[in-house]
Coordinates of C-alpha atoms and ligand atoms in Angstrom, one line a residue:
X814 CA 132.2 -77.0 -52.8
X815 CA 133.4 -78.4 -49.4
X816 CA 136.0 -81.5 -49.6
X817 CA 136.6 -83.3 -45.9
X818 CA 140.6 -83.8 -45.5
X819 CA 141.8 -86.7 -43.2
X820 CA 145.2 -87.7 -42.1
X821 CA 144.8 -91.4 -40.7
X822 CA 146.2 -93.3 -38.5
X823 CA 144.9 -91.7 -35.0
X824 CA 142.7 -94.3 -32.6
X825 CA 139.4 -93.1 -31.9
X826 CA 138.6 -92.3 -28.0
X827 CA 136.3 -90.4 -25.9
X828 CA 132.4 -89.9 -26.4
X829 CA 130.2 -88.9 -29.4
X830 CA 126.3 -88.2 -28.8
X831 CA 124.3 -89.5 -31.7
X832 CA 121.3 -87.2 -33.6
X833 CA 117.9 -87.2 -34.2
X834 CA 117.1 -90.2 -36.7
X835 CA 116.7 -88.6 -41.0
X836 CA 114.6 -91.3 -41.6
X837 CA 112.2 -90.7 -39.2
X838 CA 111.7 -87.0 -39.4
X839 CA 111.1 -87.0 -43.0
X840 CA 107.7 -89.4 -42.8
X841 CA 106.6 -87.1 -39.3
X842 CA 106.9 -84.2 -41.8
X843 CA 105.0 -85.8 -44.2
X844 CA 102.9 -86.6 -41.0
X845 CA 101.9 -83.1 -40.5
X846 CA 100.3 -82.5 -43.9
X847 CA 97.6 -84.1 -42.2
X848 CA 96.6 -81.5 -39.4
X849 CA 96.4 -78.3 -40.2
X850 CA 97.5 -76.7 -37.0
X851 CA 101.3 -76.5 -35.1
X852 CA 103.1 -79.8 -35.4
X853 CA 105.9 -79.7 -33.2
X854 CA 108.8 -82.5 -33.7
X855 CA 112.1 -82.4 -31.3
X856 CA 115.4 -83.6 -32.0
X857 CA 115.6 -82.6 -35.2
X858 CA 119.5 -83.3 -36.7
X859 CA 120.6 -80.2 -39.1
X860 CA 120.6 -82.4 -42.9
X861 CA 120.5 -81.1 -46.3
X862 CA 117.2 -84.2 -46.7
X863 CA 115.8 -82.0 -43.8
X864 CA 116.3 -78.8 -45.1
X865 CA 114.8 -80.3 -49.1
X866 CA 112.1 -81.9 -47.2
X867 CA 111.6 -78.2 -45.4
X868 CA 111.6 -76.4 -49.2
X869 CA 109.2 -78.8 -50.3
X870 CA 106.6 -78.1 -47.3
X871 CA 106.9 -74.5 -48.1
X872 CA 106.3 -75.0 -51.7
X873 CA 103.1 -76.8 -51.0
X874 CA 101.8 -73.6 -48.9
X875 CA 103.4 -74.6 -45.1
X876 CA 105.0 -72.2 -42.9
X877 CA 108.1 -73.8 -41.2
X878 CA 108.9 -71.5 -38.0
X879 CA 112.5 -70.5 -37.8
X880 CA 115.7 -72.6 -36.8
X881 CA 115.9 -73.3 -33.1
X882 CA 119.2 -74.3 -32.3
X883 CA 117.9 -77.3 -30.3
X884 CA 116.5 -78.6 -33.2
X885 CA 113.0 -77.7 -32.5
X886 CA 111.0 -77.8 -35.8
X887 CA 107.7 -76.4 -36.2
X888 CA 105.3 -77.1 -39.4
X889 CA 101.8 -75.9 -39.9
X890 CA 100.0 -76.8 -43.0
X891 CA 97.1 -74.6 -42.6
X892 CA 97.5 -72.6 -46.0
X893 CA 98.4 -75.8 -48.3
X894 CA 96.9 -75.2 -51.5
X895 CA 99.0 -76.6 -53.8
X896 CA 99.0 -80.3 -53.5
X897 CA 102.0 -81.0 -56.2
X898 CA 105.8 -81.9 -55.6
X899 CA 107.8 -80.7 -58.5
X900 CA 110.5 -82.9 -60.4
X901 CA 113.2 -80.0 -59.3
X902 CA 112.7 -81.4 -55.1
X903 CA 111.5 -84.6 -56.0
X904 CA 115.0 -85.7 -58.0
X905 CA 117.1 -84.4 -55.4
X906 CA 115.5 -87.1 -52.5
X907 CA 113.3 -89.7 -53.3
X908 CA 111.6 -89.6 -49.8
X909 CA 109.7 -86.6 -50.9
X910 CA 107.3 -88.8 -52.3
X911 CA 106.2 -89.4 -48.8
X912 CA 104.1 -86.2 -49.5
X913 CA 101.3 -88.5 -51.8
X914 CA 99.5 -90.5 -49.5
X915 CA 99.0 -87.7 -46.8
X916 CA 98.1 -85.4 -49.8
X917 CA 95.9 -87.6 -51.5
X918 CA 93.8 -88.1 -48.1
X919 CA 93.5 -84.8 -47.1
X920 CA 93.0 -82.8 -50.5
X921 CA 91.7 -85.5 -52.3
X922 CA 94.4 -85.4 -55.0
X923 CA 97.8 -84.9 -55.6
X924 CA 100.7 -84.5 -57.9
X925 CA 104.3 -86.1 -57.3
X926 CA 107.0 -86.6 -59.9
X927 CA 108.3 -89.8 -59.7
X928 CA 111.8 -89.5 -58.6
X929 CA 113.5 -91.2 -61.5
X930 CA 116.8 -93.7 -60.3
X931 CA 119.8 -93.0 -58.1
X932 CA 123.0 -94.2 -57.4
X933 CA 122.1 -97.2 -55.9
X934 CA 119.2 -98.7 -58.0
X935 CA 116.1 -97.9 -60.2
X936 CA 114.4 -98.1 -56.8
X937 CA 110.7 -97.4 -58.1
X938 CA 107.3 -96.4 -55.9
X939 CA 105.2 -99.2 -58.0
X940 CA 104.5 -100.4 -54.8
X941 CA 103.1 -97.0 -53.7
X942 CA 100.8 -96.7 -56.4
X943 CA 99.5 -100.0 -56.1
X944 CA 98.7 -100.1 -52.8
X945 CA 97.0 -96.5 -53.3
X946 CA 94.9 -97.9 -56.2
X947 CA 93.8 -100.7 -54.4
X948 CA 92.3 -97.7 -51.5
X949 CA 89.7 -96.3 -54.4
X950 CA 92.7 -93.8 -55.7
X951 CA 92.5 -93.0 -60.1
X952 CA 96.0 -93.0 -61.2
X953 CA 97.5 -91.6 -63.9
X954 CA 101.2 -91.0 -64.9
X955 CA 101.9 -88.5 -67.3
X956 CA 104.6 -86.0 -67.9
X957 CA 106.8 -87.5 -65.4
X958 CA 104.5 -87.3 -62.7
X959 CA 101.6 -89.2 -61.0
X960 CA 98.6 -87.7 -60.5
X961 CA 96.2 -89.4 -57.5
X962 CA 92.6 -88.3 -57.4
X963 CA 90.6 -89.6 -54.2
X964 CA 86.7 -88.1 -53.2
X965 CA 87.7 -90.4 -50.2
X966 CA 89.8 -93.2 -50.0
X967 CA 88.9 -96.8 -49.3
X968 CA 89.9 -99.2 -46.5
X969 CA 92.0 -102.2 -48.3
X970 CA 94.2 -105.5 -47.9
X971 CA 97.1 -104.7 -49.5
X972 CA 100.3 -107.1 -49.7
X973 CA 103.6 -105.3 -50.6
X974 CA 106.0 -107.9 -53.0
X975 CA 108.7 -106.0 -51.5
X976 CA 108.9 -104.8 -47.7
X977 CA 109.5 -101.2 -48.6
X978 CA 110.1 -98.5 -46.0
X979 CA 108.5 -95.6 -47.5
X980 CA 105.9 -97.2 -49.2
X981 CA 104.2 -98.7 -45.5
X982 CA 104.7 -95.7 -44.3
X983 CA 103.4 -93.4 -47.4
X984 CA 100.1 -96.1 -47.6
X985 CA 99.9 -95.9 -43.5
X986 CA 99.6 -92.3 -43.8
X987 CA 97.0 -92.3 -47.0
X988 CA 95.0 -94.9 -44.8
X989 CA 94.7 -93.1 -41.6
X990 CA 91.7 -91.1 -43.3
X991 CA 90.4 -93.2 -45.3
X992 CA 86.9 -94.9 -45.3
X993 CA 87.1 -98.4 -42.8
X994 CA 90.0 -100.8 -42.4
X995 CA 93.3 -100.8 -44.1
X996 CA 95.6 -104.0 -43.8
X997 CA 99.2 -103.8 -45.1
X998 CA 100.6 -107.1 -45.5
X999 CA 104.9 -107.8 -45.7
X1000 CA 105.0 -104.4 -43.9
X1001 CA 108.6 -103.7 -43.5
X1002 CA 109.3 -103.4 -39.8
X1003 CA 111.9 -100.7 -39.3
X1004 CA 112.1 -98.5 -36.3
X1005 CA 111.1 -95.6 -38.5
X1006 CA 107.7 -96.8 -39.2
X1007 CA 107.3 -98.0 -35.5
X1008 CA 108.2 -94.1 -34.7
X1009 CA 105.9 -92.6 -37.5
X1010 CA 103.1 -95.2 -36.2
X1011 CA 103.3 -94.2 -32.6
X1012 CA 103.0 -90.3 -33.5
X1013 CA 100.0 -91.1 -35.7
X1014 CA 98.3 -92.9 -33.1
X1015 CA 99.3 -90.0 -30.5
X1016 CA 97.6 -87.6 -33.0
X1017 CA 94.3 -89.9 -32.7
X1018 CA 95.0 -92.3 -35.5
X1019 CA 94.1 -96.1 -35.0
X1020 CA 96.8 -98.1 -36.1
X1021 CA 98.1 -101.9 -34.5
X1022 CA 100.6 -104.1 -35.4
X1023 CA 103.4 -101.1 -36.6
X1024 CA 106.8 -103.3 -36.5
X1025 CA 105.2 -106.6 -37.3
X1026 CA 104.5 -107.5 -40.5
X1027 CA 101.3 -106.6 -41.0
X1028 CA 99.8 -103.7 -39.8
X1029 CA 95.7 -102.7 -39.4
X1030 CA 94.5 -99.2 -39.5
X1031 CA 91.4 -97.9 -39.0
X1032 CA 90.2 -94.8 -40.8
X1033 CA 89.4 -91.6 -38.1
X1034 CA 88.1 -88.4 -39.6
X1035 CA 90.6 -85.9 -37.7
X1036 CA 93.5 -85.8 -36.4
X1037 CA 95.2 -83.2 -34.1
X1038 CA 99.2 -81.6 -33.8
X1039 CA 101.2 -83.1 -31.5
X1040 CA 104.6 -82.7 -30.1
X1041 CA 106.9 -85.8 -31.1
X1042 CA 110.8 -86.1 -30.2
X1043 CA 112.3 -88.1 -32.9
X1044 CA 114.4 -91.5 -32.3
X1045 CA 118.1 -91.5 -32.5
X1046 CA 119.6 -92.4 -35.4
X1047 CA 120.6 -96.2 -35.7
X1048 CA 123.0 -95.6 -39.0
X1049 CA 124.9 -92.8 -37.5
X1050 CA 125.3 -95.0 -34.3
X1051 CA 126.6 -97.7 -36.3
X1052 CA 128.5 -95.6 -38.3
X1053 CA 130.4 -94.6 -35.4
X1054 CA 130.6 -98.0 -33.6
X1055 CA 132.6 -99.3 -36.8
X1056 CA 134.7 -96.2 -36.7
X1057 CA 135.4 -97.1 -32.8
X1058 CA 136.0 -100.9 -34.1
X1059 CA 138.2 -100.1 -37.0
X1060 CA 140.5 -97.6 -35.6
X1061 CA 140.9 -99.4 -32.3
X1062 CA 139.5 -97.3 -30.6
X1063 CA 137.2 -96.7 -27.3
X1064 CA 134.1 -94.8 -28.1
X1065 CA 131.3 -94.3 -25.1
X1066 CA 128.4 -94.1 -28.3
X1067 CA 125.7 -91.7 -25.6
X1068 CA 122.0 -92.4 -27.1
X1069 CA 122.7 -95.3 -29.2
X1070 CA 119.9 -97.4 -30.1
X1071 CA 121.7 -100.4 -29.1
X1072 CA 118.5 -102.2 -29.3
X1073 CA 118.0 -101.4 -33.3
X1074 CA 121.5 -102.6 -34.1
X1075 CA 121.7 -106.6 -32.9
X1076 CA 122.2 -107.4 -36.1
X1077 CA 125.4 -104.9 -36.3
X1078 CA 126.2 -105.6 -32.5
X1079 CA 126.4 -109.5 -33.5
X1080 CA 129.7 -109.0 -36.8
X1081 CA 131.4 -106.5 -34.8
X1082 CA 131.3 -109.0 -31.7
X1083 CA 132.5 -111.5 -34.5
X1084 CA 135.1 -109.4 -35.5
X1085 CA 136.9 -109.5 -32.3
X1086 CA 135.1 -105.7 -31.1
X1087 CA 134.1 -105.2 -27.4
X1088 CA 130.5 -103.6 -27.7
X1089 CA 129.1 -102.8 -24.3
X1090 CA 125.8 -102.0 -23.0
X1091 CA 126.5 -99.2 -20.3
X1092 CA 124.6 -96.6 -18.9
X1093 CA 123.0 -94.2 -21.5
X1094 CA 124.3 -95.7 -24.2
X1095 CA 127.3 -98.0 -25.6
X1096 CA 130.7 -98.7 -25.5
X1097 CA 132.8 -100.3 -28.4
X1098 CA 136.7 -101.1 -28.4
X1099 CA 138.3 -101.8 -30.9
X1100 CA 141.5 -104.7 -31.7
X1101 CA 143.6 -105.5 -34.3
X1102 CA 143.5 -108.0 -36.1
X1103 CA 139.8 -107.3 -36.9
X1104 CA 138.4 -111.1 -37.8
X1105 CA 136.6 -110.9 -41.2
X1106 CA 133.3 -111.9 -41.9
X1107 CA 131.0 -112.6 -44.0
X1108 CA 127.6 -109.9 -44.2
X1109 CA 124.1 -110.3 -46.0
X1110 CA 121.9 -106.9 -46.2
X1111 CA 118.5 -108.1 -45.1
X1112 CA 115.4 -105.7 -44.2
X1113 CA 115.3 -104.8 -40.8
X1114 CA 116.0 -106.8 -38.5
X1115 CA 118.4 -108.0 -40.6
X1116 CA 121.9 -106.4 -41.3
X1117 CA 121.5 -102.5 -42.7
X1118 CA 121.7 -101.7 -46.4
X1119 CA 122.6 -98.4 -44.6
X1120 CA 125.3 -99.5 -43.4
X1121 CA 126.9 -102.1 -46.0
X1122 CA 129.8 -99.6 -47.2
X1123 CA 130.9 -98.9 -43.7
X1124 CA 131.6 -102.8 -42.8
X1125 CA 132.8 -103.1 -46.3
X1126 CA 135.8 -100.2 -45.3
X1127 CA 135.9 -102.0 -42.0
X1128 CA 136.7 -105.3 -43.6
X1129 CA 138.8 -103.8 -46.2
X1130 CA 141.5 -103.9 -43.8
X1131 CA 140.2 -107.3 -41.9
X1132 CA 142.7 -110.4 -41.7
X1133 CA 140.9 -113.0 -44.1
X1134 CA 138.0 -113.2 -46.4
X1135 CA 134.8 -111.4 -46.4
X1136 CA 131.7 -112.3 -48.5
X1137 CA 129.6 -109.1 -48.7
X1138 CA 126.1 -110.1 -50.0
X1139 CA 123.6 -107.0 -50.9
X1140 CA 119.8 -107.9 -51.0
X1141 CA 118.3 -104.9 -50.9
X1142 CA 119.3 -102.5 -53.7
X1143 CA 121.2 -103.7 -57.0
X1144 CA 123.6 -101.6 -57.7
X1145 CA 125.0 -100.4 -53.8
X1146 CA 128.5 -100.9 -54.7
X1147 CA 129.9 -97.5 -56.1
X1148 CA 132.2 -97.2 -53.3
X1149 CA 134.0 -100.4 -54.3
X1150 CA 136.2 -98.4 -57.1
X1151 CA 137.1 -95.2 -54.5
X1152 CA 138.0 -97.8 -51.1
X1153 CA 139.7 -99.7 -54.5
X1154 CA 141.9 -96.5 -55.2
X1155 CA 143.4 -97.0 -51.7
X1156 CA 144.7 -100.4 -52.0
X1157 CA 141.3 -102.1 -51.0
X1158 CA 141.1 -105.9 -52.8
X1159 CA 137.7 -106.3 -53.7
X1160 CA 135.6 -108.1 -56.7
X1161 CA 132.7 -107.6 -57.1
X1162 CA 130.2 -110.3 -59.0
X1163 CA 126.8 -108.9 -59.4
X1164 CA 124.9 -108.5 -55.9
X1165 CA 128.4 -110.0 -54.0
X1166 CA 131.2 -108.5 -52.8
X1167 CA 134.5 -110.3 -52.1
X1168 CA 136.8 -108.3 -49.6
X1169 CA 140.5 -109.7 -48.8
X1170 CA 141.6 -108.3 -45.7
X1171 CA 144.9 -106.1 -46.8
X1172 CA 147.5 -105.0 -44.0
X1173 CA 147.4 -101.1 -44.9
X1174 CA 144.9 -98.7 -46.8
X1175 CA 146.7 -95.7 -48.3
X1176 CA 145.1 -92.0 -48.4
X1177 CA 143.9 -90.8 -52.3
X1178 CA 141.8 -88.1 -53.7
X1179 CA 138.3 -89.8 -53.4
X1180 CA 134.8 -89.4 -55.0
X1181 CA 131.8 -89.4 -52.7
X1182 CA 128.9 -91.4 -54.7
X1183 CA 125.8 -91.6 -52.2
X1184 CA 125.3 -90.6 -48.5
X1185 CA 126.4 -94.1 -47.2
X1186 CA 129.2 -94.8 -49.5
X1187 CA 130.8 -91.2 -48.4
X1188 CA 130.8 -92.3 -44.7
X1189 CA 132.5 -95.5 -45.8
X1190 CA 135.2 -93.4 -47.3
X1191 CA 135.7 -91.7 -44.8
X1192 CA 136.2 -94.4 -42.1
X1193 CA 138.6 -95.8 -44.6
X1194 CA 140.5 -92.8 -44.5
X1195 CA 140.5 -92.7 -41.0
X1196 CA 142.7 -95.8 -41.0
X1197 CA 144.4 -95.0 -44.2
X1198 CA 148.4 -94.0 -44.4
X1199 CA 149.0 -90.6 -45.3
X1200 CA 146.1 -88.3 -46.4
X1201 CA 142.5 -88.8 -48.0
X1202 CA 140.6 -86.0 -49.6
X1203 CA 136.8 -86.9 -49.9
X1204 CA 134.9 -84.3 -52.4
X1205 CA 131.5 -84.3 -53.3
X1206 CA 130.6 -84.1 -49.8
X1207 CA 127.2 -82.9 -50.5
X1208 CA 126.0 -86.3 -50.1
X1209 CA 127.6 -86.5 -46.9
X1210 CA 125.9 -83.8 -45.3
X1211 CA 122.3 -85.5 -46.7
X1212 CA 122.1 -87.3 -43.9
X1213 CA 125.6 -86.8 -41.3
X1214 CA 124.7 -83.8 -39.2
X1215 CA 128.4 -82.2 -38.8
X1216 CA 130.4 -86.0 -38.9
X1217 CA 133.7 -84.1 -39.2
X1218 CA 133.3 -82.0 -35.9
X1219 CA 132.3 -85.2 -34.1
X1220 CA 135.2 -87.4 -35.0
X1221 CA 137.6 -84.4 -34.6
X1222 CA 136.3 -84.1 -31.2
X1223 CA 137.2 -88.3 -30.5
X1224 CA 140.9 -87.0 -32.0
X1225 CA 140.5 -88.0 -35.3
X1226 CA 142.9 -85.5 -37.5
X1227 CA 140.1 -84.7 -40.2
X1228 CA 139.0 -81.2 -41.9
X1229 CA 136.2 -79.4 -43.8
X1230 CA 137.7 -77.6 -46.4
X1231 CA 136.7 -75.6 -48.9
X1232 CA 137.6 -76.7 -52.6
Ligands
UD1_323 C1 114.4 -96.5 -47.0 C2 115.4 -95.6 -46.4 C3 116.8 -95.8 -46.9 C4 117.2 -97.3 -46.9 C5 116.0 -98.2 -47.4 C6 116.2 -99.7 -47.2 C7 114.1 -93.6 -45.8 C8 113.9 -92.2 -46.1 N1 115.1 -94.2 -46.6 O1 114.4 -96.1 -48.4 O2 117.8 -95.1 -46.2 O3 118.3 -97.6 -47.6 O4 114.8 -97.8 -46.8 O5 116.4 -99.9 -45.8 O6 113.6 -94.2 -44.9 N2 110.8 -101.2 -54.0 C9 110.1 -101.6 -55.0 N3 108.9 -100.9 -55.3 C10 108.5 -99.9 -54.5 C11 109.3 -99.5 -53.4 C12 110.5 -100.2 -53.1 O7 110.4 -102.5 -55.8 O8 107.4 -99.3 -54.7 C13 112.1 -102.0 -53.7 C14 113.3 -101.1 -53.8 O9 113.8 -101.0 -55.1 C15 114.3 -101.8 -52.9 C16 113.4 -102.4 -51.8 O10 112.1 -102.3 -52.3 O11 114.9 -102.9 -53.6 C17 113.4 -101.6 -50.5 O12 113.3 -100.2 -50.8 P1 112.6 -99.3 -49.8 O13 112.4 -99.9 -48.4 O14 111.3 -98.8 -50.4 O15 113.6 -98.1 -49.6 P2 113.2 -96.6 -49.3 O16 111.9 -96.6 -48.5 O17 113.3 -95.8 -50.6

């Protein structure tokens, strides 16, 4: 297994171009379960989720055409035949569960093991199979897995509890067949569901209101293939732009979604960080002392869950006190012990995080725990004294498409090794 090796100390400088967004290919994938010819999606980042996501296509019956190395993916779900996602992909990324609602609309049934918890919470689809339910679906759960059985499904009003990302955008794609009007209520607004949105409607869907919180769609009886570039990824972008920050360093950030990130853009100008709207993308420059301050993880618009752990390294070295406050998911704080192993001062109580600025991080052997907490290790040891080995990388590459090369090339001193 691969271990990344890093040698801090070295500023950040240069310019770094930002990838296709994870979390919106996965729901256009899901997207093209619901046409039968070529679906064509552009800007496609090279990720282990992509590649499980890929597997589980083909296991349904879809022919994936080969790698392009411009990131060209094509899917055609012709031949599906199959409708059932097996615990073996399922467990591996929850997202695969994206595949019910375009299942259950076109095949009239489908079979999904529920994905069990992760790392960072029990995070359940309850709100999945209530909203599908609500549309006319039978439900049963057996064995591990639910089972959905549609003859057609029914236009609903369906109010989420909980703003969940996959969940509008599995209902919006069960509704886009269905029978009359759906409304989804406490829709969570994310640029993801804006993007999967957009494509459906470019593919002949009805939908209005995608990125507001409540969103209308009106069942159509076919839909045809389109070609859809994919948006760049906010997380990445951020990750970088608190690398830029934490290092002092001057990053040009080229195709950063500048205007996805305001909530980001606002603590790092709090912090003391130059970030910079210029041409094509986004400058940030770094200073010492970084400014602490205080974060909240709120649905988007709000500050990122995605990107907690990375401000969390970021103010592990900041000059005061930082109140870290997670909202979203209950338990996102495995990378507490690891940036703790370096001489980080944090406590933890429940869903808040207390971070005392020290003066120096050293390197250590570290454990990777989930995709975001690896990238906040990393950016720790980017600033750390001495060296930092990272293993269990596997995570990383979920959803980084080749971080190391990247900050290498902005003269980080960092390495993919093999353990
Ligand atoms: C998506 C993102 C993930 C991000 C998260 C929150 C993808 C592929 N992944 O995950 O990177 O961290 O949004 O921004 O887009 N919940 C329920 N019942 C449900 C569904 C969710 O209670 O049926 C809760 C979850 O436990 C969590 C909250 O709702 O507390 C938000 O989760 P959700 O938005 O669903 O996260 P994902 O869509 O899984």
């Amino acid at each position: 297994m691969d271990k990344i090796v890093i040698e801090g100390g070295n500023r950040l400088v240069g310019e770094v171009a930002v990838s296709g967004a994870k979390n919106a290919v996965l729901p256009l994938m899901a997207a093209a379960l619901l046409t039968s010819d070529w679906t064509t999606i552009t800007n496609v980042p090279k990720l282990r989720d992509i590649d499980t996501f890929k597997k589980l296509l083909v296991h349904l019956g879809a022919e994936i055409a080969p790698d392009t190395p411009d990131g060209t993916l094509k899917i055609r779900t012709r031949d599906v035949a199959a409708p059932e996602a097996p615990y073996d992909m399922v467990k591996t990324m929850r997202a695969s569960v994206l595949v019910l609602g375009p299942l259950v609309s076109r095949f009239k049934r489908a079979r999904v093991s529920l994905p069990g918890g992760c790392a960072i919470g029990a995070r359940p689809i309850d709100l999945h199979i209530k909203g599908l339910r609500q549309m006319g679906a039978e439900i049963t759960i057996e064995s591990g897995y639910v089972e959905v059985r549609a003859e057609r499904l029914k236009g609903a009003k369906i109010y989420m509890d909980t703003a969940t990302v996959t969940g509008t955008e599995n209902l919006m794609l069960a509704a886009v067949h269905a029978d009359g009007t759906t409304i989804l209520e406490n829709s969570a607004l994310e640029p993801e569901v804006v993007c999967l949105a957009d494509t459906l409607n470019r593919m002949g869907a009805h939908i209005v209101g995608a990125g507001t919180d409540t969103i209308r769609i009106e069942g159509v009886t076919e839909l045809r293939p389109v070609e859809v570039r994919v948006i760049p990824d906010r997380i990445e972008a951020g990750t970088f732009m608190v690398a830029s920050a934490m290092t002092r360093g001057n990053v040009f950030i080229k195709d950063c979604p500048y205007h996805y990130l305001d909530a980001l853009n606002t603590k790092l100008k709090e912090t003391g960080t130059e970030v910079t709207e210029e041409d094509g993308g986004v400058r940030v420059i770094g200073d010492w002392p970084i400014r602490s301050v205080d974060v909240k993880t709120i649905p988007y618009p709000g500050f990122p869950t995605d990107m907690q752990a990375q401000i969390m390294a970021m103010m592990a070295i900041g000059s005061g006190l930082s109140v870290i406050t997670e909202t979203v998911f209950e338990n996102r704080f495995m990378h507490v012990s690891e940036l703790q192993r370096m001489g980080a001062n944090i406590t933890v109580d429940g869903r808040c995080a207390v971070v005392r600025g020290v003066k120096r991080l050293s390197g250590a052997p570290l454990m990777a725990t989930d995709l975001r907490a690896s990238a906040s290790l990393i950016l720790a040891g980017l600033v750390a004294e001495g060296k930092t080995e990272v293993s269990r990388i596997y995570h990383l590459d979920r959803g980084y498409e080749r971080i190391e090369t990247k900050l290498k090339a902005l003269g980080a001193n960092i390495e993919r090794v093999k353990e």
